[in-house]
Amino acid sequence: MQDESKKACVVEAAASGVISRYRDRLPVGEGTPIITLGEGSTPLVFAPRLSDRIGGRVFIKCEGLNPTGSFKDRGMTVAVSKAIERGAQGLICASTGNTSASAAAYAARAGIRCAVILPAGKIASGKLVQAIAHGARIISVDGNFDEALRIVRELGDKGEFAIVNSINPDRIAGQKTAAFEVVDELGDAPDIHILPLGNAGNLTAYAAGYAEYRQLGKARGLPRMIGIQAEHAAPVFHRRVIERPETVASAIRIGNPAGWDAAQRAIDKSHGAVEIVTDEEILKAQSWLARTEGIFVEPASAAPVAGLFRLAKGKRSDLISENVTIVCTCTGHGLKDPEIISARFSQAAPVAATLEAVREVISRS
Ligand SMILES: *Cc1c(COP(=O)(O)O)cnc(C)c1O
């Protein structure tokens, strides 16, 4: 009886998630075991005040609502399912945080080992906590993300582990489902799609998804793809490798993106652009989005909102007008990186547990 209910639970889980929703568009077959946590189908939320402020119709794709709190789960379900199909005994990845959180969770779900290589001291606490909770082997290296990825590539080449970084094409295949969802919901592709640009896998995945849907006749056009980088971690914008990338937005603190060429091609083909924003603009946008639209995202995810503010004011402002539909991907949840917020606020001392004392504090401006 107990076994029966366990089986029922697994079958039910396989009925949700991006593979079940878009199976015919993904590289899975009859024999592929589906490892899913019900990822995808995230809200596409209209942002009225953001729309007002920049003068277009802006929707936020809230990818922080995936099972581990970032879009990485979309690619991970495909990458891990395929790895299991090929007989992998373990996963490995280099990570700025969210890939490791996602890989750790999906490895646990699949019942295999997971090793994550992290740049020491550069991971937001929420993400590290996830990798620990899911039982991953965590190795922090005295180097940056790009160096961590180089080690992972070498280990993967030796066939010891399945690499689940976005250099794995199964990840990109899974991530393109976000573009499918946007078109399925809007009835067409948006005019502009704007998102943070780190290792540059996600922008390429969206562009591939939109192109595929246009070919199928589900979308009429292709959106301009606009990638946003942080000022001091902007290799694609500056067209050169950045040896020591620095930004508060740790998820896009990358100096030599693995998906650079593919992303550049996707941007050029779509008549898109790469823009940069400062850390100050990122934090301002994060706070504005949380306070004004009720959407709390991690710093990297606020970069495209900061990018939109710049775009609306700058020399490309001609791209935006009232009838222009813009989708902004907010890639990860705000709770991933609580210190960014808590470091700026000191906990107030407690007051007496009386109505008067509480009322007095509330009435202070
Ligand atoms: C991974 C990640 C990014 C960067 O995506 P790329 O595919 O590497 O460009 C941006 N934001 C968050 C929250 C991420 O986890």
Short mmCIF file of C-alpha atoms and ligand atoms in Angstrom, two decimals:
data_model
loop_
_atom_site.label_atom_id
_atom_site.label_comp_id
_atom_site.label_asym_id
_atom_site.label_seq_id
_atom_site.Cartn_x
_atom_site.Cartn_y
_atom_site.Cartn_z
CA MET A 1 0.00 0.00 0.00
CA GLN A 2 2.77 2.36 0.97
CA ASP A 3 4.66 1.48 -2.21
CA GLU A 4 1.58 2.17 -4.28
CA SER A 5 1.18 5.68 -2.92
CA LYS A 6 4.88 6.36 -3.43
CA LYS A 7 4.59 5.38 -7.07
CA ALA A 8 1.48 7.52 -7.50
CA CYS A 9 3.42 10.50 -6.19
CA VAL A 10 6.21 10.08 -8.76
CA VAL A 11 3.74 9.73 -11.62
CA GLU A 12 1.90 12.83 -10.51
CA ALA A 13 5.10 14.84 -10.30
CA ALA A 14 5.96 13.86 -13.89
CA ALA A 15 2.64 15.36 -15.02
CA SER A 16 3.97 18.83 -14.20
CA GLY A 17 7.24 20.51 -15.10
CA VAL A 18 8.68 21.75 -18.37
CA ILE A 19 9.35 18.32 -19.89
CA SER A 20 5.76 17.24 -19.50
CA ARG A 21 4.51 20.61 -20.80
CA TYR A 22 6.83 20.83 -23.82
CA ARG A 23 7.94 17.23 -24.33
CA ASP A 24 7.77 17.30 -28.14
CA ARG A 25 10.11 20.31 -28.27
CA LEU A 26 12.77 18.82 -25.98
CA PRO A 27 15.50 16.20 -26.54
CA VAL A 28 13.76 13.46 -24.53
CA GLY A 29 12.49 10.09 -25.68
CA GLU A 30 10.39 7.19 -24.44
CA GLY A 31 13.32 5.81 -22.51
CA THR A 32 14.31 9.05 -20.75
CA PRO A 33 13.56 8.95 -17.02
CA ILE A 34 12.00 12.29 -16.11
CA ILE A 35 13.59 13.95 -13.11
CA THR A 36 11.35 16.89 -12.23
CA LEU A 37 10.38 19.08 -9.31
CA GLY A 38 7.49 20.72 -11.16
CA GLU A 39 9.58 23.60 -12.55
CA GLY A 40 8.37 26.19 -15.06
CA SER A 41 4.91 27.70 -15.61
CA THR A 42 6.09 30.74 -13.65
CA PRO A 43 3.92 33.88 -13.46
CA LEU A 44 4.18 36.52 -16.17
CA VAL A 45 3.08 39.52 -14.14
CA PHE A 46 2.03 42.84 -15.67
CA ALA A 47 3.94 45.68 -13.98
CA PRO A 48 1.68 48.77 -14.12
CA ARG A 49 3.98 51.24 -12.38
CA LEU A 50 7.05 50.12 -14.24
CA SER A 51 5.06 50.46 -17.46
CA ASP A 52 4.02 53.99 -16.51
CA ARG A 53 7.53 54.95 -15.59
CA ILE A 54 9.18 53.85 -18.81
CA GLY A 55 6.28 54.34 -21.23
CA GLY A 56 5.70 50.79 -22.57
CA ARG A 57 3.77 47.67 -21.51
CA VAL A 58 6.11 45.77 -19.22
CA PHE A 59 5.65 42.22 -17.94
CA ILE A 60 7.89 40.51 -15.43
CA LYS A 61 8.62 36.81 -15.92
CA CYS A 62 9.04 35.77 -12.28
CA GLU A 63 11.61 32.99 -12.51
CA GLY A 64 12.29 33.18 -8.78
CA LEU A 65 9.14 31.08 -8.39
CA ASN A 66 10.79 27.94 -9.71
CA PRO A 67 11.35 25.05 -7.24
CA THR A 68 14.83 26.18 -6.15
CA GLY A 69 14.15 29.88 -6.68
CA SER A 70 15.79 30.52 -10.05
CA PHE A 71 15.37 29.78 -13.78
CA LYS A 72 18.21 27.26 -13.57
CA ASP A 73 15.64 24.55 -12.75
CA ARG A 74 14.26 24.63 -16.32
CA GLY A 75 17.55 23.50 -17.78
CA MET A 76 18.42 21.28 -14.85
CA THR A 77 15.39 18.99 -15.24
CA VAL A 78 16.45 18.26 -18.83
CA ALA A 79 20.19 18.02 -18.11
CA VAL A 80 19.71 15.67 -15.16
CA SER A 81 17.10 13.52 -16.91
CA LYS A 82 19.49 13.09 -19.86
CA ALA A 83 22.45 12.44 -17.56
CA ILE A 84 20.53 9.66 -15.82
CA GLU A 85 19.50 8.23 -19.19
CA ARG A 86 23.20 8.05 -20.12
CA GLY A 87 24.00 6.30 -16.85
CA ALA A 88 25.67 9.15 -14.95
CA GLN A 89 26.54 8.43 -11.33
CA GLY A 90 27.14 12.01 -10.37
CA LEU A 91 26.79 15.65 -11.39
CA ILE A 92 29.35 18.41 -11.30
CA CYS A 93 29.12 22.14 -11.87
CA ALA A 94 30.90 25.41 -11.30
CA SER A 95 28.55 27.99 -9.99
CA THR A 96 28.00 31.55 -8.92
CA GLY A 97 25.31 29.97 -6.70
CA ASN A 98 22.02 29.19 -8.40
CA THR A 99 23.32 26.41 -10.64
CA SER A 100 24.68 24.63 -7.58
CA ALA A 101 21.41 25.03 -5.67
CA SER A 102 19.49 23.61 -8.60
CA ALA A 103 21.96 20.81 -9.38
CA ALA A 104 22.00 19.77 -5.71
CA ALA A 105 18.21 19.55 -5.59
CA TYR A 106 17.82 17.61 -8.84
CA ALA A 107 20.67 15.25 -7.90
CA ALA A 108 18.89 14.55 -4.63
CA ARG A 109 15.67 13.92 -6.56
CA ALA A 110 17.50 11.54 -8.90
CA GLY A 111 19.36 9.83 -6.07
CA ILE A 112 22.87 10.56 -7.37
CA ARG A 113 25.88 12.49 -6.09
CA CYS A 114 26.54 16.14 -6.79
CA ALA A 115 29.77 18.13 -6.50
CA VAL A 116 29.77 21.90 -6.78
CA ILE A 117 32.82 24.08 -7.30
CA LEU A 118 32.30 27.58 -5.99
CA PRO A 119 34.48 30.71 -5.97
CA ALA A 120 35.33 31.08 -2.26
CA GLY A 121 33.45 33.80 -0.42
CA LYS A 122 31.52 34.93 -3.48
CA ILE A 123 28.27 33.01 -3.05
CA ALA A 124 25.05 34.54 -1.71
CA SER A 125 24.13 32.80 1.53
CA GLY A 126 20.69 31.56 0.44
CA LYS A 127 22.22 29.66 -2.47
CA LEU A 128 24.98 28.08 -0.39
CA VAL A 129 22.42 26.99 2.21
CA GLN A 130 20.43 25.22 -0.50
CA ALA A 131 23.44 23.25 -1.77
CA ILE A 132 24.24 22.20 1.81
CA ALA A 133 20.63 21.26 2.59
CA HIS A 134 20.38 19.05 -0.49
CA GLY A 135 23.58 17.24 0.45
CA ALA A 136 25.95 18.34 -2.30
CA ARG A 137 29.71 18.03 -1.88
CA ILE A 138 30.85 21.64 -1.81
CA ILE A 139 34.36 22.60 -2.86
CA SER A 140 35.23 26.26 -2.69
CA VAL A 141 38.23 27.28 -4.71
CA ASP A 142 40.47 30.24 -4.25
CA GLY A 143 39.56 31.79 -7.60
CA ASN A 144 36.69 33.28 -9.57
CA PHE A 145 33.84 31.59 -11.44
CA ASP A 146 35.75 31.40 -14.71
CA GLU A 147 38.56 29.46 -13.01
CA ALA A 148 36.06 27.14 -11.31
CA LEU A 149 34.46 26.38 -14.68
CA ARG A 150 37.84 25.52 -16.21
CA ILE A 151 38.39 22.85 -13.54
CA VAL A 152 34.90 21.46 -14.04
CA ARG A 153 35.43 21.17 -17.79
CA GLU A 154 38.57 19.12 -17.18
CA LEU A 155 36.86 16.80 -14.71
CA GLY A 156 33.93 16.37 -17.07
CA ASP A 157 36.23 15.58 -20.00
CA LYS A 158 37.59 12.65 -18.01
CA GLY A 159 34.04 11.25 -17.88
CA GLU A 160 33.86 11.12 -14.10
CA PHE A 161 30.84 13.36 -13.79
CA ALA A 162 28.09 14.80 -15.97
CA ILE A 163 28.65 18.56 -16.30
CA VAL A 164 25.46 20.51 -15.71
CA ASN A 165 26.73 24.00 -16.42
CA SER A 166 25.09 25.89 -19.26
CA ILE A 167 27.82 24.63 -21.62
CA ASN A 168 25.65 21.49 -21.49
CA PRO A 169 23.23 21.86 -24.45
CA ASP A 170 20.46 20.08 -22.53
CA ARG A 171 20.41 23.02 -20.12
CA ILE A 172 19.83 25.49 -22.96
CA ALA A 173 17.12 23.25 -24.42
CA GLY A 174 15.26 23.27 -21.11
CA GLN A 175 15.67 27.00 -20.61
CA LYS A 176 14.09 27.88 -23.94
CA THR A 177 10.75 26.75 -22.50
CA ALA A 178 10.53 30.13 -20.75
CA ALA A 179 10.18 31.79 -24.17
CA PHE A 180 7.48 29.26 -25.11
CA GLU A 181 5.55 30.18 -21.98
CA VAL A 182 5.79 33.90 -22.72
CA VAL A 183 4.39 33.43 -26.24
CA ASP A 184 1.73 30.98 -25.05
CA GLU A 185 0.57 33.58 -22.57
CA LEU A 186 0.83 36.79 -24.63
CA GLY A 187 -0.35 35.17 -27.86
CA ASP A 188 2.77 36.46 -29.64
CA ALA A 189 6.40 37.29 -28.94
CA PRO A 190 7.01 40.61 -27.15
CA ASP A 191 8.79 43.43 -28.98
CA ILE A 192 11.66 43.50 -26.51
CA HIS A 193 13.00 40.87 -24.17
CA ILE A 194 15.43 42.09 -21.57
CA LEU A 195 17.40 39.95 -19.11
CA PRO A 196 20.65 39.81 -17.15
CA LEU A 197 23.68 38.53 -19.02
CA GLY A 198 26.18 36.44 -17.08
CA ASN A 199 27.55 33.27 -18.59
CA ALA A 200 25.19 34.11 -21.48
CA GLY A 201 23.30 30.81 -21.65
CA ASN A 202 19.86 32.15 -20.85
CA LEU A 203 19.77 34.85 -23.52
CA THR A 204 20.72 32.27 -26.13
CA ALA A 205 18.04 29.91 -24.81
CA TYR A 206 15.29 32.54 -25.03
CA ALA A 207 16.36 33.52 -28.54
CA ALA A 208 16.26 29.85 -29.58
CA GLY A 209 12.82 29.41 -28.03
CA TYR A 210 11.39 32.45 -29.79
CA ALA A 211 12.91 31.39 -33.12
CA GLU A 212 11.45 27.92 -32.76
CA TYR A 213 7.99 29.28 -32.00
CA ARG A 214 8.12 31.62 -34.96
CA GLN A 215 9.02 28.73 -37.21
CA LEU A 216 5.99 26.87 -35.90
CA GLY A 217 3.80 29.90 -36.64
CA LYS A 218 3.04 30.51 -32.97
CA ALA A 219 4.74 33.91 -32.95
CA ARG A 220 4.81 36.48 -35.76
CA GLY A 221 8.09 38.17 -34.97
CA LEU A 222 11.21 37.88 -32.87
CA PRO A 223 11.86 40.21 -29.96
CA ARG A 224 14.95 42.37 -29.73
CA MET A 225 17.11 40.54 -27.19
CA ILE A 226 18.71 42.97 -24.75
CA GLY A 227 21.30 41.68 -22.28
CA ILE A 228 22.28 43.68 -19.21
CA GLN A 229 25.68 43.42 -17.58
CA ALA A 230 27.09 45.07 -14.48
CA GLU A 231 29.52 47.89 -15.19
CA HIS A 232 32.61 46.11 -13.80
CA ALA A 233 31.64 42.64 -15.05
CA ALA A 234 30.80 43.50 -18.64
CA PRO A 235 32.97 41.47 -21.05
CA VAL A 236 30.33 41.29 -23.78
CA PHE A 237 29.67 45.03 -23.63
CA HIS A 238 33.39 45.93 -23.68
CA ARG A 239 34.24 43.09 -26.08
CA ARG A 240 37.12 41.87 -23.93
CA VAL A 241 37.71 39.37 -21.14
CA ILE A 242 37.51 40.94 -17.68
CA GLU A 243 40.13 39.33 -15.40
CA ARG A 244 38.58 40.38 -12.10
CA PRO A 245 34.87 40.98 -12.57
CA GLU A 246 33.23 42.79 -9.66
CA THR A 247 29.58 43.50 -8.87
CA VAL A 248 27.06 43.10 -6.06
CA ALA A 249 25.04 41.01 -8.51
CA SER A 250 26.98 37.79 -7.84
CA ALA A 251 24.98 35.73 -10.34
CA ILE A 252 26.41 37.79 -13.20
CA ARG A 253 29.91 38.27 -11.80
CA ILE A 254 31.53 36.64 -14.83
CA GLY A 255 34.46 37.89 -16.86
CA ASN A 256 34.63 35.36 -19.68
CA PRO A 257 31.17 33.98 -20.51
CA ALA A 258 31.08 30.41 -21.83
CA GLY A 259 28.14 31.30 -24.08
CA TRP A 260 29.64 34.54 -25.37
CA ASP A 261 29.65 33.89 -29.15
CA ALA A 262 26.20 32.33 -29.29
CA ALA A 263 24.73 35.16 -27.23
CA GLN A 264 26.41 37.82 -29.39
CA ARG A 265 24.98 36.19 -32.52
CA ALA A 266 21.50 36.05 -30.98
CA ILE A 267 21.72 39.72 -30.00
CA ASP A 268 22.91 40.82 -33.45
CA LYS A 269 20.33 38.75 -35.28
CA SER A 270 17.49 40.20 -33.21
CA HIS A 271 18.74 43.82 -33.60
CA GLY A 272 19.16 43.81 -29.86
CA ALA A 273 21.82 45.29 -27.62
CA VAL A 274 24.04 44.85 -24.61
CA GLU A 275 23.88 47.56 -21.97
CA ILE A 276 25.62 48.13 -18.67
CA VAL A 277 24.34 49.38 -15.34
CA THR A 278 26.16 50.35 -12.14
CA ASP A 279 25.84 48.48 -8.85
CA GLU A 280 24.08 51.51 -7.43
CA GLU A 281 21.49 51.38 -10.22
CA ILE A 282 21.02 47.64 -9.63
CA LEU A 283 20.35 48.08 -5.91
CA LYS A 284 18.04 51.02 -6.55
CA ALA A 285 16.06 49.02 -9.10
CA GLN A 286 15.87 46.04 -6.73
CA SER A 287 14.47 48.22 -3.99
CA TRP A 288 12.10 50.05 -6.35
CA LEU A 289 10.67 46.82 -7.75
CA ALA A 290 10.13 45.38 -4.27
CA ARG A 291 8.51 48.54 -2.89
CA THR A 292 6.58 49.64 -5.94
CA GLU A 293 5.50 46.43 -7.68
CA GLY A 294 5.68 43.99 -4.76
CA ILE A 295 8.24 41.80 -6.52
CA PHE A 296 11.41 40.93 -4.60
CA VAL A 297 14.26 39.65 -6.74
CA GLU A 298 17.97 39.09 -6.22
CA PRO A 299 20.39 41.80 -7.42
CA ALA A 300 21.26 40.15 -10.77
CA SER A 301 17.55 39.96 -11.54
CA ALA A 302 17.15 43.67 -10.88
CA ALA A 303 19.82 44.45 -13.49
CA PRO A 304 17.35 44.31 -16.42
CA VAL A 305 14.98 46.64 -14.57
CA ALA A 306 17.88 49.05 -14.04
CA GLY A 307 18.66 48.53 -17.71
CA LEU A 308 15.12 49.49 -18.66
CA PHE A 309 15.35 52.70 -16.66
CA ARG A 310 18.55 53.56 -18.53
CA LEU A 311 17.10 52.61 -21.88
CA ALA A 312 14.04 54.79 -21.36
CA LYS A 313 16.26 57.83 -20.72
CA GLY A 314 19.22 57.17 -22.96
CA LYS A 315 20.00 57.28 -26.66
CA ARG A 316 17.99 54.10 -27.35
CA SER A 317 14.79 55.55 -25.85
CA ASP A 318 13.29 55.43 -29.37
CA LEU A 319 12.93 51.67 -28.84
CA ILE A 320 10.23 52.23 -26.23
CA SER A 321 6.75 53.62 -26.78
CA GLU A 322 3.25 53.03 -25.45
CA ASN A 323 2.48 50.15 -27.81
CA VAL A 324 5.71 48.33 -27.22
CA THR A 325 5.47 45.11 -25.22
CA ILE A 326 8.49 44.36 -23.08
CA VAL A 327 9.19 41.21 -21.11
CA CYS A 328 11.78 41.42 -18.39
CA THR A 329 13.09 38.17 -16.93
CA CYS A 330 13.69 38.39 -13.22
CA THR A 331 15.90 35.36 -12.94
CA GLY A 332 16.08 34.62 -9.20
CA HIS A 333 14.26 35.22 -5.92
CA GLY A 334 15.19 38.03 -3.54
CA LEU A 335 15.54 35.61 -0.62
CA LYS A 336 18.59 34.10 -2.29
CA ASP A 337 20.70 36.99 -1.09
CA PRO A 338 19.28 38.34 2.19
CA GLU A 339 22.50 40.09 3.29
CA ILE A 340 22.22 42.59 0.46
CA ILE A 341 19.14 43.96 2.20
CA SER A 342 19.85 43.24 5.86
CA ALA A 343 23.31 44.84 5.72
CA ARG A 344 21.68 48.18 5.02
CA PHE A 345 19.16 48.09 7.88
CA SER A 346 19.85 47.81 11.57
CA GLN A 347 17.33 45.91 13.64
CA ALA A 348 15.43 48.45 15.80
CA ALA A 349 15.56 47.96 19.56
CA PRO A 350 12.35 46.45 20.98
CA VAL A 351 9.80 48.80 22.59
CA ALA A 352 7.49 48.13 25.52
CA ALA A 353 4.67 45.68 24.74
CA THR A 354 1.98 48.33 25.05
CA LEU A 355 -0.47 49.83 22.58
CA GLU A 356 0.90 53.34 23.18
CA ALA A 357 4.52 52.41 22.56
CA VAL A 358 3.73 50.55 19.32
CA ARG A 359 1.43 53.33 18.11
CA GLU A 360 4.13 55.89 18.78
CA VAL A 361 6.66 53.99 16.65
CA ILE A 362 4.18 53.52 13.78
CA SER A 363 3.38 57.24 13.71
CA ARG A 364 7.05 58.23 13.31
CA SER A 365 7.71 59.12 9.74
C1 LIG B 1 22.58 32.21 -13.76
C2 LIG B 1 21.93 33.49 -13.45
C3 LIG B 1 22.02 34.59 -14.31
C4 LIG B 1 22.86 34.59 -15.55
O1 LIG B 1 22.37 33.76 -16.55
P1 LIG B 1 23.35 33.31 -17.74
O2 LIG B 1 22.62 32.24 -18.44
O3 LIG B 1 24.59 32.83 -17.07
O4 LIG B 1 23.60 34.52 -18.55
C5 LIG B 1 21.32 35.72 -13.99
N1 LIG B 1 20.59 35.80 -12.87
C6 LIG B 1 20.49 34.77 -12.01
C7 LIG B 1 19.67 34.93 -10.78
C8 LIG B 1 21.15 33.58 -12.28
O5 LIG B 1 21.05 32.58 -11.41
#
